[in-house]
CSV table of C-alpha atoms and ligand atoms in Angstrom, one decimal:
chain,number,residue,atom,x,y,z
A,15,MET,CA,36.2,-2.0,-27.2
A,16,ALA,CA,38.7,0.2,-29.1
A,17,LEU,CA,37.1,3.0,-28.0
A,18,LEU,CA,38.2,2.4,-24.2
A,19,ASN,CA,42.0,1.8,-25.8
A,20,GLY,CA,44.4,4.3,-23.3
A,21,MET,CA,41.8,4.7,-20.5
A,22,SER,CA,42.6,3.7,-17.0
A,23,PRO,CA,40.6,0.4,-15.8
A,24,LEU,CA,38.1,2.3,-13.7
A,25,LEU,CA,37.1,4.4,-16.0
A,26,SER,CA,36.4,2.0,-18.7
A,27,LEU,CA,34.6,0.0,-15.9
A,28,LEU,CA,32.3,3.2,-15.3
A,29,ILE,CA,31.6,3.3,-19.1
A,30,ILE,CA,30.7,-0.1,-19.4
A,31,GLY,CA,28.7,0.3,-16.0
A,32,SER,CA,26.8,3.1,-17.3
A,33,LEU,CA,25.9,1.5,-20.9
A,34,HIS,CA,24.5,-1.3,-18.9
A,35,LEU,CA,22.7,0.6,-16.8
A,36,ALA,CA,21.0,2.2,-19.9
A,37,SER,CA,20.1,-0.4,-21.6
A,38,THR,CA,18.5,-3.0,-18.8
A,39,GLU,CA,17.2,-0.3,-15.8
A,40,ARG,CA,14.8,1.9,-17.6
A,41,PRO,CA,12.4,2.9,-14.6
A,42,MET,CA,9.2,1.3,-14.8
A,43,LYS,CA,6.0,2.3,-13.1
A,44,LYS,CA,4.2,-0.9,-12.2
A,45,THR,CA,0.4,-1.3,-11.1
A,46,LEU,CA,-1.4,-4.0,-10.2
A,47,VAL,CA,-5.1,-4.2,-12.2
A,48,PHE,CA,-7.8,-6.5,-10.2
A,49,PRO,CA,-10.4,-6.2,-13.3
A,50,VAL,CA,-13.4,-8.8,-11.8
A,51,ALA,CA,-14.7,-9.1,-8.4
A,52,THR,CA,-13.3,-12.6,-7.0
A,53,ASP,CA,-12.9,-14.6,-3.7
A,54,THR,CA,-9.8,-15.8,-5.3
A,55,SER,CA,-7.6,-13.2,-6.9
A,56,TYR,CA,-5.1,-11.4,-4.4
A,57,VAL,CA,-1.7,-10.2,-4.1
A,58,GLU,CA,0.7,-11.1,-1.3
A,59,LEU,CA,3.3,-8.2,-0.4
A,60,MET,CA,6.6,-9.4,1.1
A,61,PRO,CA,7.6,-7.0,3.7
A,62,GLN,CA,11.2,-5.9,4.4
A,63,LYS,CA,10.8,-6.0,8.1
A,64,ASP,CA,8.5,-7.6,10.4
A,65,LEU,CA,5.5,-5.6,11.4
A,66,SER,CA,6.4,-5.2,14.8
A,67,ILE,CA,5.4,-1.5,14.8
A,68,ALA,CA,4.4,1.4,16.9
A,69,SER,CA,3.8,3.7,14.0
A,70,PHE,CA,3.6,3.6,10.5
A,71,THR,CA,2.9,5.3,7.1
A,72,LEU,CA,1.1,3.5,4.5
A,73,CYS,CA,0.7,5.3,1.1
A,74,MET,CA,-0.9,3.7,-2.2
A,75,GLN,CA,-2.3,4.9,-5.2
A,76,LEU,CA,-6.0,3.6,-5.9
A,77,ALA,CA,-8.7,3.9,-8.6
A,78,THR,CA,-11.9,2.3,-8.5
A,79,GLU,CA,-15.2,2.4,-10.0
A,80,LEU,CA,-17.1,1.0,-7.3
A,81,ALA,CA,-18.7,3.8,-5.9
A,82,LYS,CA,-19.9,4.6,-2.8
A,83,GLY,CA,-23.3,3.0,-1.8
A,84,LYS,CA,-22.5,-0.2,-3.8
A,85,ARG,CA,-20.3,-2.0,-1.0
A,86,GLU,CA,-17.5,-1.9,1.4
A,87,ILE,CA,-14.2,-2.6,-0.3
A,88,ILE,CA,-10.9,-3.9,1.4
A,89,LEU,CA,-7.9,-1.5,1.0
A,90,PHE,CA,-5.2,-3.3,2.4
A,91,ALA,CA,-4.9,-6.3,5.0
A,92,TYR,CA,-2.6,-7.6,7.5
A,93,ARG,CA,-3.8,-10.6,8.9
A,94,THR,CA,-2.2,-13.3,11.8
A,95,GLU,CA,-3.7,-16.7,12.6
A,96,GLN,CA,-5.5,-14.9,15.4
A,97,PHE,CA,-6.2,-11.4,14.6
A,98,ASP,CA,-6.9,-9.0,11.6
A,99,GLU,CA,-3.9,-6.6,12.8
A,100,LEU,CA,-4.6,-3.5,10.5
A,101,ASN,CA,-7.2,-3.9,8.1
A,102,VAL,CA,-7.9,-0.5,5.8
A,103,TRP,CA,-11.5,-0.1,4.4
A,104,ARG,CA,-13.9,1.9,2.2
A,105,GLU,CA,-16.6,1.1,3.8
A,106,SER,CA,-20.2,1.0,1.8
A,107,ASP,CA,-21.4,4.4,3.0
A,108,GLY,CA,-18.3,6.1,1.9
A,109,THR,CA,-16.3,6.5,5.0
A,110,TYR,CA,-13.0,5.2,5.3
A,111,GLN,CA,-12.0,2.9,8.3
A,112,MET,CA,-8.9,1.6,10.0
A,113,PHE,CA,-9.1,-1.6,12.5
A,114,MET,CA,-6.6,-2.8,14.5
A,115,GLN,CA,-6.6,-6.3,16.3
A,116,SER,CA,-10.0,-7.3,15.1
A,117,SER,CA,-11.8,-4.8,17.4
A,118,LYS,CA,-15.3,-4.2,16.5
A,119,ASN,CA,-14.4,-0.4,16.5
A,120,GLY,CA,-12.5,1.0,14.2
A,121,VAL,CA,-11.5,4.8,13.1
A,122,SER,CA,-13.6,6.2,10.7
A,123,PHE,CA,-13.1,9.1,8.2
A,124,ASN,CA,-14.9,11.2,5.7
A,125,LEU,CA,-12.9,11.3,2.8
A,126,PRO,CA,-13.3,12.8,-0.7
A,127,GLU,CA,-14.7,9.5,-2.9
A,128,LEU,CA,-12.4,7.0,-4.6
A,129,ASN,CA,-13.0,7.1,-8.7
A,130,THR,CA,-11.7,6.2,-11.9
A,131,ILE,CA,-8.6,8.6,-11.9
A,132,GLN,CA,-5.9,7.6,-9.4
A,133,THR,CA,-6.2,9.1,-5.6
A,134,HIS,CA,-3.1,9.2,-3.5
A,135,LEU,CA,-4.1,7.8,-0.1
A,136,CYS,CA,-1.9,8.0,2.8
A,137,LEU,CA,-2.7,6.8,6.3
A,138,THR,CA,-0.7,7.3,9.3
A,139,TRP,CA,-0.5,6.6,13.2
A,140,GLU,CA,1.6,6.3,16.3
A,141,SER,CA,0.7,3.9,19.4
A,142,GLN,CA,2.4,6.9,21.6
A,143,THR,CA,0.0,9.4,21.2
A,144,GLY,CA,-2.9,7.2,19.4
A,145,MET,CA,-3.0,9.9,16.9
A,146,ALA,CA,-4.1,8.6,13.1
A,147,ALA,CA,-4.8,10.9,9.9
A,148,PHE,CA,-5.2,10.2,6.3
A,149,TYR,CA,-4.0,12.2,3.5
A,150,VAL,CA,-5.6,12.5,-0.2
A,151,ASN,CA,-3.8,13.7,-3.0
A,152,GLY,CA,-1.2,15.2,0.0
A,153,LYS,CA,-3.7,16.6,1.8
A,154,ARG,CA,-4.2,15.9,5.5
A,155,SER,CA,-7.9,14.9,7.0
A,156,LEU,CA,-8.2,16.3,10.8
A,157,ARG,CA,-6.5,13.7,13.3
A,158,LYS,CA,-8.4,11.2,15.4
A,159,LEU,CA,-7.1,9.0,18.4
A,160,TYR,CA,-7.1,4.9,17.8
A,161,LYS,CA,-5.5,2.5,20.0
A,162,MET,CA,-3.0,4.5,21.9
A,163,GLY,CA,-0.3,2.5,23.3
A,164,HIS,CA,-1.1,-0.3,21.5
A,165,ARG,CA,1.2,-2.1,18.8
A,166,VAL,CA,0.7,-3.8,15.5
A,167,LEU,CA,2.4,-7.7,16.0
A,168,PRO,CA,4.6,-9.6,13.7
A,169,GLY,CA,3.9,-13.1,12.5
A,170,GLY,CA,0.9,-12.4,9.9
A,171,ARG,CA,1.1,-12.1,5.7
A,172,VAL,CA,-0.2,-8.7,4.0
A,173,ILE,CA,-2.2,-8.9,1.3
A,174,LEU,CA,-4.4,-6.6,-1.2
A,175,GLY,CA,-7.3,-7.7,-2.8
A,176,GLN,CA,-8.9,-9.2,-0.2
A,177,ASP,CA,-10.6,-9.4,3.0
A,178,PRO,CA,-8.7,-12.6,4.7
A,179,ASP,CA,-11.2,-14.1,7.7
A,180,SER,CA,-8.5,-16.4,8.4
A,181,LEU,CA,-4.9,-16.6,7.9
A,182,LEU,CA,-5.0,-16.0,3.7
A,183,GLY,CA,-8.3,-17.5,3.3
A,184,ASN,CA,-11.9,-16.9,3.8
A,185,PHE,CA,-12.5,-14.3,1.2
A,186,ASP,CA,-15.5,-13.0,0.6
A,187,ILE,CA,-16.2,-11.5,-3.4
A,188,ASN,CA,-18.5,-8.5,-1.8
A,189,GLN,CA,-15.7,-7.2,0.3
A,190,SER,CA,-12.8,-7.7,-2.9
A,191,PHE,CA,-11.0,-4.6,-4.5
A,192,VAL,CA,-11.6,-4.1,-8.0
A,193,GLY,CA,-9.5,-1.6,-10.1
A,194,GLU,CA,-6.1,-0.8,-10.0
A,195,ILE,CA,-3.2,-0.4,-7.3
A,196,THR,CA,0.0,1.3,-7.3
A,197,ASP,CA,3.0,2.9,-5.5
A,198,VAL,CA,2.2,0.7,-2.2
A,199,ASN,CA,4.9,2.0,0.6
A,200,MET,CA,5.1,1.4,4.0
A,201,TRP,CA,7.8,3.2,6.8
A,202,ASP,CA,7.5,2.7,10.3
A,203,TYR,CA,7.1,5.8,11.4
A,204,VAL,CA,5.2,9.0,10.5
A,205,LEU,CA,6.1,11.0,7.7
A,206,SER,CA,5.6,14.4,8.1
A,207,THR,CA,2.8,16.3,6.4
A,208,ALA,CA,5.8,18.0,4.1
A,209,MET,CA,6.9,14.7,3.1
A,210,ILE,CA,3.7,13.0,2.5
A,211,ARG,CA,2.9,16.4,0.2
A,212,ASP,CA,6.2,16.4,-1.2
A,213,LEU,CA,5.7,12.4,-2.1
A,214,ASN,CA,2.3,13.2,-3.8
A,215,ASP,CA,4.2,15.8,-5.9
A,216,GLY,CA,6.6,13.1,-7.0
A,217,LYS,CA,9.7,14.9,-5.3
A,218,TRP,CA,12.2,12.4,-3.2
A,219,VAL,CA,11.3,10.9,0.1
A,220,PRO,CA,13.2,8.5,2.0
A,221,ARG,CA,12.0,5.1,0.5
A,222,GLY,CA,9.7,2.8,2.2
A,223,ASN,CA,11.1,0.5,4.7
A,224,ILE,CA,8.7,-1.6,5.2
A,225,PHE,CA,7.4,-2.0,1.6
A,226,ASP,CA,9.7,0.3,-1.2
A,227,TRP,CA,7.0,-0.2,-4.4
A,228,GLU,CA,10.5,0.5,-6.5
A,229,THR,CA,11.7,-3.1,-5.0
A,230,ILE,CA,9.0,-4.7,-3.5
A,231,ASN,CA,8.7,-8.7,-3.6
A,232,MET,CA,5.1,-9.6,-4.5
A,233,LYS,CA,2.9,-13.0,-5.2
A,234,LEU,CA,-0.1,-12.6,-7.5
A,235,ASN,CA,-2.5,-15.2,-7.3
A,236,GLY,CA,-5.9,-15.1,-9.5
A,237,ASN,CA,-7.0,-12.7,-11.7
A,238,VAL,CA,-4.6,-10.2,-11.3
A,239,THR,CA,-2.2,-8.2,-13.7
A,240,LEU,CA,1.1,-6.7,-13.3
A,241,PHE,CA,1.0,-3.6,-15.6
A,242,SER,CA,4.4,-2.2,-16.7
A,243,GLU,CA,4.7,1.1,-18.3
A,244,ASP,CA,7.7,3.3,-19.3
A,245,LEU,CA,8.3,6.3,-16.8
B,100,LIG,C1,-22.5,-10.4,-3.0
B,100,LIG,O1,-23.4,-9.7,-3.5
B,100,LIG,C2,-24.2,-9.9,-4.6
B,100,LIG,C3,-25.1,-9.0,-4.7
B,100,LIG,O2,-26.0,-8.1,-3.5
B,100,LIG,C4,-25.6,-10.7,-3.8
B,100,LIG,O3,-26.5,-11.3,-4.7
B,100,LIG,C5,-24.6,-12.4,-3.3
B,100,LIG,O4,-25.3,-13.4,-2.7
B,100,LIG,C6,-23.6,-12.0,-2.3
B,100,LIG,N1,-22.3,-12.7,-2.4
B,100,LIG,C7,-22.1,-13.2,-1.1
B,100,LIG,C8,-21.2,-14.7,-1.3
B,100,LIG,O5,-22.1,-12.5,-0.2
B,101,LIG,C1,-9.9,-12.2,-15.8
B,101,LIG,O1,-11.2,-11.3,-15.8
B,101,LIG,C2,-11.2,-11.0,-17.3
B,101,LIG,C3,-12.6,-9.8,-17.0
B,101,LIG,O2,-13.9,-11.0,-16.7
B,101,LIG,C4,-11.5,-12.3,-18.3
B,101,LIG,O3,-11.7,-11.4,-19.5
B,101,LIG,C5,-10.1,-13.0,-18.3
B,101,LIG,O4,-10.5,-13.7,-18.9
B,101,LIG,C6,-9.8,-13.5,-16.8
B,101,LIG,N1,-9.1,-14.0,-16.5
B,101,LIG,C7,-8.5,-15.3,-15.9
B,101,LIG,C8,-6.9,-15.7,-16.3
B,101,LIG,O5,-9.6,-15.8,-15.2
B,102,LIG,CA1,-14.7,-11.0,5.3
């Protein structure tokens, strides 16, 4: 490295550091592809902290060709031994529902239908007021009240692709997710409407402190492909 002769050691280090970054740290966009309906394929997401939370924002980008009227689809499942702590569904009638702690009654929203083009979907909830809202491509739904004073309990597992009726088990092929999922991020607080709009626009927002898609640790099981492309 004759180029570096005469430079201060610190400057040399900085140059080597940035060369290294340029060659190996190209930003890649990763997408999970669930090509077929199964009762075996799923992806477990490893949270950065316990899901012991009194509020959250959950965001993901989804594409599916399972049109409404066909069947229900699980979009997100967090389950402990005892309970479905936090499940998000696209129901067969096309509504979206969140359920907490295996309750029979979820909170239901009418949103634009998912389709073959990616939809940016977020869900926020806050125990103190019970306020829940969805965001579709950065635009907020009306707010509804659900489970005021409740707390999501730790000790479970988070999966995409299947609805577990026991811890990581008892999957139903007719509830499985088929399509693409990317950009799964979760925070243990409610992001503002402006931040969710910025996130949808690709602007900077604080990284998810429960799930951060850029650094997320996942375990793929069955027929799921992790597709990576250059940004
Ligand atoms: C899934 O749905 C199909 C079509 O409605 C049905 O034939 C099949 O029995 C269902 N499978 C299960 C496991 O419920
Ligand atoms: C996954 O599903 C696709 C589409 O049906 C199929 O072609 C492929 O062989 C399957 N791969 C595995 C590993 O089962
Ligand atoms: Ca089920």
